[in-house]
Amino acid sequence: LEFRGQDLNEEDQARFADYFGNPSPTQAPDKRSAKYNPDPRVLLITNIREDGKPIGFLPDGELQFHSDSAFLDHPLMATVLYAVEIPTHGGNTLFANMYMAFASLAPEMKSRLANRKGHNVYDFTTQIKTRKLDRTGLPHAVHPVIRVHPETGGKGIYVNRLMTEEIDEMGPEESQAVLSELFETIERPEIIYEHVWQKGDLVIWDNRCAQHARRDFPTDQKRLMRRIGIDGDAPF
């Protein structure tokens, strides 16, 4: 859902999120983030820096397709993102429909993936899938490769290029081959909506049946987004 031309403070945004569920506290911010953002429900997604260090998170460049917080046992059900400052171009968000992605899989692949689990890891600085898998000290969770939406009953793909490292009960080569095919399926242009941000945009999406990605944008222009996540349950 997209609402343009909004003028919202943190409380307004949290009140909106509360209509859909419980706003989730973010992971403990560092001192720089707390200075600019004292509300524990709000995560700043920004490239603005103080003394050369970002005041928020995920500051620069593109982000690969993912479902928010899939590395947690209870990932976010939905995400509410509000545009405070945007660059003149770039930084668009791509949304991919996981119902359509699953529906396009061959029957043999659907059967092959039934009851399979994927390992999802918070390690955004190292996304080279040929590396040795070492999750020591990294938040990670195991979830179904195919997720059932608890409200609609629809099935959607629930592995993603940014976080999913392997599929259980498959050898490394087989796992990577299957993941590569799934990632390509997820990222087909015909199932993607590209949102071109305007200042004052408020967007909410369902992480249980959609994935999103971010395009690159100029490093010399400010981009400031406020994110509030809504608590979710364990995928099944």
PDB file of C-alpha atoms in Angstrom:
ATOM      1  CA  LEU A   1       0.000   0.000   0.000  1.00  0.00           C
ATOM      2  CA  GLU A   2       1.309   3.436  -0.954  1.00  0.00           C
ATOM      3  CA  PHE A   3       0.264   6.816   0.463  1.00  0.00           C
ATOM      4  CA  ARG A   4       1.834   9.864  -1.154  1.00  0.00           C
ATOM      5  CA  GLY A   5       2.205  13.400   0.148  1.00  0.00           C
ATOM      6  CA  GLN A   6       2.299  12.580   3.866  1.00  0.00           C
ATOM      7  CA  ASP A   7       3.787  14.797   6.583  1.00  0.00           C
ATOM      8  CA  LEU A   8       4.469  12.428   9.482  1.00  0.00           C
ATOM      9  CA  ASN A   9       6.554  12.445  12.622  1.00  0.00           C
ATOM     10  CA  GLU A  10       7.679   9.263  14.373  1.00  0.00           C
ATOM     11  CA  GLU A  11       4.517   9.045  16.486  1.00  0.00           C
ATOM     12  CA  ASP A  12       2.277   9.421  13.434  1.00  0.00           C
ATOM     13  CA  GLN A  13       4.128   6.642  11.640  1.00  0.00           C
ATOM     14  CA  ALA A  14       4.008   4.336  14.678  1.00  0.00           C
ATOM     15  CA  ARG A  15       0.274   4.997  15.114  1.00  0.00           C
ATOM     16  CA  PHE A  16      -0.280   4.006  11.479  1.00  0.00           C
ATOM     17  CA  ALA A  17       1.771   0.826  11.940  1.00  0.00           C
ATOM     18  CA  ASP A  18      -0.214  -0.028  15.057  1.00  0.00           C
ATOM     19  CA  TYR A  19      -3.381  -0.478  12.970  1.00  0.00           C
ATOM     20  CA  PHE A  20      -1.748  -3.522  11.359  1.00  0.00           C
ATOM     21  CA  GLY A  21       0.016  -5.075  14.350  1.00  0.00           C
ATOM     22  CA  ASN A  22       2.544  -4.485  17.099  1.00  0.00           C
ATOM     23  CA  PRO A  23       5.435  -2.157  16.144  1.00  0.00           C
ATOM     24  CA  SER A  24       8.603  -4.113  16.831  1.00  0.00           C
ATOM     25  CA  PRO A  25      11.473  -2.594  18.797  1.00  0.00           C
ATOM     26  CA  THR A  26      14.604  -2.350  16.674  1.00  0.00           C
ATOM     27  CA  GLN A  27      17.892  -3.897  17.632  1.00  0.00           C
ATOM     28  CA  ALA A  28      19.655  -1.671  20.188  1.00  0.00           C
ATOM     29  CA  PRO A  29      20.948   1.405  18.353  1.00  0.00           C
ATOM     30  CA  ASP A  30      24.425   2.758  18.951  1.00  0.00           C
ATOM     31  CA  LYS A  31      24.986   6.200  20.458  1.00  0.00           C
ATOM     32  CA  ARG A  32      25.073   7.995  17.105  1.00  0.00           C
ATOM     33  CA  SER A  33      21.711   6.517  16.083  1.00  0.00           C
ATOM     34  CA  ALA A  34      20.148   7.255  19.485  1.00  0.00           C
ATOM     35  CA  LYS A  35      21.182  10.901  19.197  1.00  0.00           C
ATOM     36  CA  TYR A  36      19.238  11.299  15.958  1.00  0.00           C
ATOM     37  CA  ASN A  37      16.566   8.722  16.666  1.00  0.00           C
ATOM     38  CA  PRO A  38      15.546   8.127  20.297  1.00  0.00           C
ATOM     39  CA  ASP A  39      12.391   6.146  19.390  1.00  0.00           C
ATOM     40  CA  PRO A  40      13.212   2.413  19.749  1.00  0.00           C
ATOM     41  CA  ARG A  41      10.513   1.501  17.239  1.00  0.00           C
ATOM     42  CA  VAL A  42      12.181   3.450  14.434  1.00  0.00           C
ATOM     43  CA  LEU A  43      15.160   2.356  12.355  1.00  0.00           C
ATOM     44  CA  LEU A  44      16.882   5.032  10.284  1.00  0.00           C
ATOM     45  CA  ILE A  45      17.847   3.849   6.803  1.00  0.00           C
ATOM     46  CA  THR A  46      20.220   6.590   5.690  1.00  0.00           C
ATOM     47  CA  ASN A  47      23.570   7.516   4.192  1.00  0.00           C
ATOM     48  CA  ILE A  48      23.837  10.660   6.375  1.00  0.00           C
ATOM     49  CA  ARG A  49      27.056  10.560   8.382  1.00  0.00           C
ATOM     50  CA  GLU A  50      28.518  12.237  11.447  1.00  0.00           C
ATOM     51  CA  ASP A  51      32.312  12.304  11.731  1.00  0.00           C
ATOM     52  CA  GLY A  52      32.435   9.969   8.757  1.00  0.00           C
ATOM     53  CA  LYS A  53      30.181   7.338  10.346  1.00  0.00           C
ATOM     54  CA  PRO A  54      26.536   6.610   9.365  1.00  0.00           C
ATOM     55  CA  ILE A  55      23.889   7.804  11.826  1.00  0.00           C
ATOM     56  CA  GLY A  56      21.674   4.910  10.759  1.00  0.00           C
ATOM     57  CA  PHE A  57      21.780   1.617   8.885  1.00  0.00           C
ATOM     58  CA  LEU A  58      22.151   0.272   5.335  1.00  0.00           C
ATOM     59  CA  PRO A  59      23.623   3.565   4.169  1.00  0.00           C
ATOM     60  CA  ASP A  60      24.874   3.122   0.620  1.00  0.00           C
ATOM     61  CA  GLY A  61      24.356   1.342  -2.658  1.00  0.00           C
ATOM     62  CA  GLU A  62      21.956  -1.292  -3.812  1.00  0.00           C
ATOM     63  CA  LEU A  63      20.440  -4.066  -1.698  1.00  0.00           C
ATOM     64  CA  GLN A  64      19.630  -7.481  -3.105  1.00  0.00           C
ATOM     65  CA  PHE A  65      16.159  -8.978  -2.857  1.00  0.00           C
ATOM     66  CA  HIS A  66      15.151 -10.087   0.640  1.00  0.00           C
ATOM     67  CA  SER A  67      12.338 -10.352   3.171  1.00  0.00           C
ATOM     68  CA  ASP A  68      12.996  -8.189   6.229  1.00  0.00           C
ATOM     69  CA  SER A  69      14.563  -9.963   9.222  1.00  0.00           C
ATOM     70  CA  ALA A  70      14.352 -13.460   7.720  1.00  0.00           C
ATOM     71  CA  PHE A  71      17.387 -14.192   9.906  1.00  0.00           C
ATOM     72  CA  LEU A  72      15.145 -14.080  13.025  1.00  0.00           C
ATOM     73  CA  ASP A  73      13.016 -16.921  14.365  1.00  0.00           C
ATOM     74  CA  HIS A  74      10.020 -14.562  14.166  1.00  0.00           C
ATOM     75  CA  PRO A  75      10.623 -12.307  11.138  1.00  0.00           C
ATOM     76  CA  LEU A  76       8.751  -9.051  10.668  1.00  0.00           C
ATOM     77  CA  MET A  77       5.212  -9.526   9.406  1.00  0.00           C
ATOM     78  CA  ALA A  78       5.204  -6.166   7.629  1.00  0.00           C
ATOM     79  CA  THR A  79       7.351  -3.073   7.151  1.00  0.00           C
ATOM     80  CA  VAL A  80       6.321   0.588   7.155  1.00  0.00           C
ATOM     81  CA  LEU A  81       8.795   2.876   5.356  1.00  0.00           C
ATOM     82  CA  TYR A  82       8.544   6.669   5.198  1.00  0.00           C
ATOM     83  CA  ALA A  83      10.617   8.929   2.926  1.00  0.00           C
ATOM     84  CA  VAL A  84      12.067  11.957   4.756  1.00  0.00           C
ATOM     85  CA  GLU A  85      14.805  12.876   2.268  1.00  0.00           C
ATOM     86  CA  ILE A  86      15.463  11.338  -1.133  1.00  0.00           C
ATOM     87  CA  PRO A  87      18.094  11.810  -3.856  1.00  0.00           C
ATOM     88  CA  THR A  88      17.219  13.346  -7.206  1.00  0.00           C
ATOM     89  CA  HIS A  89      17.355   9.882  -8.766  1.00  0.00           C
ATOM     90  CA  GLY A  90      18.022   6.287  -7.793  1.00  0.00           C
ATOM     91  CA  GLY A  91      17.244   4.491  -4.561  1.00  0.00           C
ATOM     92  CA  ASN A  92      14.041   3.015  -6.000  1.00  0.00           C
ATOM     93  CA  THR A  93      12.556   0.011  -4.180  1.00  0.00           C
ATOM     94  CA  LEU A  94      11.637  -3.092  -6.164  1.00  0.00           C
ATOM     95  CA  PHE A  95       8.853  -5.335  -4.839  1.00  0.00           C
ATOM     96  CA  ALA A  96       8.530  -8.937  -6.057  1.00  0.00           C
ATOM     97  CA  ASN A  97       5.366 -11.039  -5.688  1.00  0.00           C
ATOM     98  CA  MET A  98       6.223 -14.382  -4.037  1.00  0.00           C
ATOM     99  CA  TYR A  99       2.828 -15.926  -4.782  1.00  0.00           C
ATOM    100  CA  MET A 100       3.494 -15.447  -8.500  1.00  0.00           C
ATOM    101  CA  ALA A 101       7.082 -16.654  -8.146  1.00  0.00           C
ATOM    102  CA  PHE A 102       5.936 -19.904  -6.523  1.00  0.00           C
ATOM    103  CA  ALA A 103       3.123 -20.416  -9.034  1.00  0.00           C
ATOM    104  CA  SER A 104       5.620 -20.226 -11.897  1.00  0.00           C
ATOM    105  CA  LEU A 105       7.740 -23.121 -10.576  1.00  0.00           C
ATOM    106  CA  ALA A 106       7.536 -26.446 -12.377  1.00  0.00           C
ATOM    107  CA  PRO A 107       5.547 -29.155 -10.527  1.00  0.00           C
ATOM    108  CA  GLU A 108       8.757 -31.170 -10.132  1.00  0.00           C
ATOM    109  CA  MET A 109      10.483 -28.247  -8.388  1.00  0.00           C
ATOM    110  CA  LYS A 110       7.498 -27.651  -6.096  1.00  0.00           C
ATOM    111  CA  SER A 111       7.613 -31.293  -5.070  1.00  0.00           C
ATOM    112  CA  ARG A 112      11.389 -31.158  -4.609  1.00  0.00           C
ATOM    113  CA  LEU A 113      11.119 -28.182  -2.267  1.00  0.00           C
ATOM    114  CA  ALA A 114       8.265 -29.514  -0.123  1.00  0.00           C
ATOM    115  CA  ASN A 115       9.296 -29.540   3.539  1.00  0.00           C
ATOM    116  CA  ARG A 116      12.775 -28.167   2.756  1.00  0.00           C
ATOM    117  CA  LYS A 117      14.360 -25.561   5.033  1.00  0.00           C
ATOM    118  CA  GLY A 118      16.657 -22.665   4.191  1.00  0.00           C
ATOM    119  CA  HIS A 119      19.379 -21.119   6.381  1.00  0.00           C
ATOM    120  CA  ASN A 120      19.022 -17.324   6.538  1.00  0.00           C
ATOM    121  CA  VAL A 121      21.913 -15.293   7.938  1.00  0.00           C
ATOM    122  CA  TYR A 122      22.467 -11.639   8.850  1.00  0.00           C
ATOM    123  CA  ASP A 123      25.790 -11.013   7.130  1.00  0.00           C
ATOM    124  CA  PHE A 124      25.244  -8.188   4.663  1.00  0.00           C
ATOM    125  CA  THR A 125      28.963  -7.382   4.319  1.00  0.00           C
ATOM    126  CA  THR A 126      29.844 -10.815   2.916  1.00  0.00           C
ATOM    127  CA  GLN A 127      27.466 -12.180   0.313  1.00  0.00           C
ATOM    128  CA  ILE A 128      29.839 -14.502  -1.556  1.00  0.00           C
ATOM    129  CA  LYS A 129      28.100 -17.846  -1.623  1.00  0.00           C
ATOM    130  CA  THR A 130      31.263 -19.854  -2.306  1.00  0.00           C
ATOM    131  CA  ARG A 131      32.760 -18.975   1.085  1.00  0.00           C
ATOM    132  CA  LYS A 132      32.857 -21.426   3.952  1.00  0.00           C
ATOM    133  CA  LEU A 133      29.622 -21.176   5.896  1.00  0.00           C
ATOM    134  CA  ASP A 134      30.479 -19.884   9.362  1.00  0.00           C
ATOM    135  CA  ARG A 135      27.515 -18.419  11.271  1.00  0.00           C
ATOM    136  CA  THR A 136      29.377 -17.991  14.555  1.00  0.00           C
ATOM    137  CA  GLY A 137      28.218 -14.770  16.181  1.00  0.00           C
ATOM    138  CA  LEU A 138      25.792 -13.968  13.363  1.00  0.00           C
ATOM    139  CA  PRO A 139      22.004 -13.851  13.803  1.00  0.00           C
ATOM    140  CA  HIS A 140      20.534 -16.689  11.747  1.00  0.00           C
ATOM    141  CA  ALA A 141      17.359 -18.729  11.474  1.00  0.00           C
ATOM    142  CA  VAL A 142      16.059 -21.740   9.581  1.00  0.00           C
ATOM    143  CA  HIS A 143      12.756 -21.304   7.743  1.00  0.00           C
ATOM    144  CA  PRO A 144      10.723 -23.181   5.114  1.00  0.00           C
ATOM    145  CA  VAL A 145      11.873 -22.644   1.541  1.00  0.00           C
ATOM    146  CA  ILE A 146       8.179 -22.405   0.635  1.00  0.00           C
ATOM    147  CA  ARG A 147       6.169 -20.396   3.148  1.00  0.00           C
ATOM    148  CA  VAL A 148       2.420 -20.597   3.716  1.00  0.00           C
ATOM    149  CA  HIS A 149       0.786 -17.245   4.405  1.00  0.00           C
ATOM    150  CA  PRO A 150      -1.083 -17.653   7.732  1.00  0.00           C
ATOM    151  CA  GLU A 151      -4.031 -15.480   6.645  1.00  0.00           C
ATOM    152  CA  THR A 152      -4.492 -16.201   2.944  1.00  0.00           C
ATOM    153  CA  GLY A 153      -3.201 -19.770   2.856  1.00  0.00           C
ATOM    154  CA  GLY A 154      -1.224 -18.856  -0.259  1.00  0.00           C
ATOM    155  CA  LYS A 155       2.235 -20.292  -0.854  1.00  0.00           C
ATOM    156  CA  GLY A 156       5.283 -18.179  -1.662  1.00  0.00           C
ATOM    157  CA  ILE A 157       9.030 -18.635  -2.037  1.00  0.00           C
ATOM    158  CA  TYR A 158      10.832 -17.722   1.191  1.00  0.00           C
ATOM    159  CA  VAL A 159      14.522 -17.816   0.324  1.00  0.00           C
ATOM    160  CA  ASN A 160      16.342 -14.709  -0.833  1.00  0.00           C
ATOM    161  CA  ARG A 161      19.608 -13.687  -2.446  1.00  0.00           C
ATOM    162  CA  LEU A 162      20.703 -11.374   0.380  1.00  0.00           C
ATOM    163  CA  MET A 163      20.359 -13.764   3.333  1.00  0.00           C
ATOM    164  CA  THR A 164      19.814 -17.406   2.352  1.00  0.00           C
ATOM    165  CA  GLU A 165      23.036 -19.410   2.317  1.00  0.00           C
ATOM    166  CA  GLU A 166      21.943 -23.021   1.849  1.00  0.00           C
ATOM    167  CA  ILE A 167      19.072 -25.499   1.798  1.00  0.00           C
ATOM    168  CA  ASP A 168      18.967 -28.325   4.331  1.00  0.00           C
ATOM    169  CA  GLU A 169      19.534 -31.909   3.241  1.00  0.00           C
ATOM    170  CA  MET A 170      21.164 -30.897  -0.048  1.00  0.00           C
ATOM    171  CA  GLY A 171      24.818 -31.048  -0.969  1.00  0.00           C
ATOM    172  CA  PRO A 172      26.602 -27.713  -1.543  1.00  0.00           C
ATOM    173  CA  GLU A 173      26.436 -27.883  -5.337  1.00  0.00           C
ATOM    174  CA  GLU A 174      22.804 -28.966  -5.444  1.00  0.00           C
ATOM    175  CA  SER A 175      21.838 -26.350  -2.854  1.00  0.00           C
ATOM    176  CA  GLN A 176      23.510 -23.528  -4.746  1.00  0.00           C
ATOM    177  CA  ALA A 177      22.044 -24.643  -8.066  1.00  0.00           C
ATOM    178  CA  VAL A 178      18.515 -24.734  -6.638  1.00  0.00           C
ATOM    179  CA  LEU A 179      18.951 -21.399  -4.857  1.00  0.00           C
ATOM    180  CA  SER A 180      20.244 -19.782  -8.047  1.00  0.00           C
ATOM    181  CA  GLU A 181      17.168 -20.985  -9.934  1.00  0.00           C
ATOM    182  CA  LEU A 182      14.873 -19.702  -7.186  1.00  0.00           C
ATOM    183  CA  PHE A 183      16.614 -16.319  -7.058  1.00  0.00           C
ATOM    184  CA  GLU A 184      16.219 -15.923 -10.810  1.00  0.00           C
ATOM    185  CA  THR A 185      12.540 -16.845 -10.501  1.00  0.00           C
ATOM    186  CA  ILE A 186      12.024 -14.283  -7.739  1.00  0.00           C
ATOM    187  CA  GLU A 187      13.694 -11.533  -9.758  1.00  0.00           C
ATOM    188  CA  ARG A 188      11.792 -11.904 -13.032  1.00  0.00           C
ATOM    189  CA  PRO A 189      10.727  -8.411 -14.216  1.00  0.00           C
ATOM    190  CA  GLU A 190       7.118  -9.438 -14.881  1.00  0.00           C
ATOM    191  CA  ILE A 191       6.432 -10.037 -11.167  1.00  0.00           C
ATOM    192  CA  ILE A 192       8.145  -6.844  -9.947  1.00  0.00           C
ATOM    193  CA  TYR A 193       6.759  -3.397  -9.135  1.00  0.00           C
ATOM    194  CA  GLU A 194       9.345  -0.600  -8.966  1.00  0.00           C
ATOM    195  CA  HIS A 195       8.527   2.198  -6.558  1.00  0.00           C
ATOM    196  CA  VAL A 196      10.067   5.575  -7.435  1.00  0.00           C
ATOM    197  CA  TRP A 197      10.149   7.437  -4.140  1.00  0.00           C
ATOM    198  CA  GLN A 198       8.906  10.942  -3.546  1.00  0.00           C
ATOM    199  CA  LYS A 199       9.432  12.891  -0.349  1.00  0.00           C
ATOM    200  CA  GLY A 200       6.484  12.190   1.963  1.00  0.00           C
ATOM    201  CA  ASP A 201       5.762   8.699   0.609  1.00  0.00           C
ATOM    202  CA  LEU A 202       4.502   6.182   3.174  1.00  0.00           C
ATOM    203  CA  VAL A 203       4.642   2.554   2.031  1.00  0.00           C
ATOM    204  CA  ILE A 204       3.687  -0.636   3.876  1.00  0.00           C
ATOM    205  CA  TRP A 205       4.268  -4.166   2.570  1.00  0.00           C
ATOM    206  CA  ASP A 206       3.724  -7.752   3.707  1.00  0.00           C
ATOM    207  CA  ASN A 207       7.052  -9.557   4.189  1.00  0.00           C
ATOM    208  CA  ARG A 208       5.296 -12.929   4.195  1.00  0.00           C
ATOM    209  CA  CYS A 209       4.431 -12.791   0.490  1.00  0.00           C
ATOM    210  CA  ALA A 210       6.705 -10.105  -0.956  1.00  0.00           C
ATOM    211  CA  GLN A 211      10.422  -9.472  -1.250  1.00  0.00           C
ATOM    212  CA  HIS A 212      12.091  -6.153  -1.943  1.00  0.00           C
ATOM    213  CA  ALA A 213      15.384  -4.752  -3.178  1.00  0.00           C
ATOM    214  CA  ARG A 214      16.978  -1.301  -3.504  1.00  0.00           C
ATOM    215  CA  ARG A 215      18.618   0.274  -6.528  1.00  0.00           C
ATOM    216  CA  ASP A 216      21.853   2.224  -6.223  1.00  0.00           C
ATOM    217  CA  PHE A 217      21.773   6.019  -5.793  1.00  0.00           C
ATOM    218  CA  PRO A 218      24.282   8.915  -5.751  1.00  0.00           C
ATOM    219  CA  THR A 219      26.606   8.812  -2.757  1.00  0.00           C
ATOM    220  CA  ASP A 220      26.814  12.606  -2.629  1.00  0.00           C
ATOM    221  CA  GLN A 221      23.061  13.055  -2.090  1.00  0.00           C
ATOM    222  CA  LYS A 222      21.187  12.509   1.165  1.00  0.00           C
ATOM    223  CA  ARG A 223      18.731   9.666   1.532  1.00  0.00           C
ATOM    224  CA  LEU A 224      16.824   9.357   4.833  1.00  0.00           C
ATOM    225  CA  MET A 225      14.046   6.814   5.388  1.00  0.00           C
ATOM    226  CA  ARG A 226      12.288   5.900   8.642  1.00  0.00           C
ATOM    227  CA  ARG A 227      11.437   2.223   9.024  1.00  0.00           C
ATOM    228  CA  ILE A 228       9.053   0.637  11.509  1.00  0.00           C
ATOM    229  CA  GLY A 229       8.675  -3.126  11.525  1.00  0.00           C
ATOM    230  CA  ILE A 230       5.581  -5.010  12.676  1.00  0.00           C
ATOM    231  CA  ASP A 231       5.988  -8.164  14.745  1.00  0.00           C
ATOM    232  CA  GLY A 232       5.445 -11.473  12.983  1.00  0.00           C
ATOM    233  CA  ASP A 233       5.212 -15.150  13.787  1.00  0.00           C
ATOM    234  CA  ALA A 234       7.280 -18.225  12.951  1.00  0.00           C
ATOM    235  CA  PRO A 235       7.025 -19.129   9.235  1.00  0.00           C
ATOM    236  CA  PHE A 236       5.519 -22.508   8.356  1.00  0.00           C
TER     237      PHE A 236
END
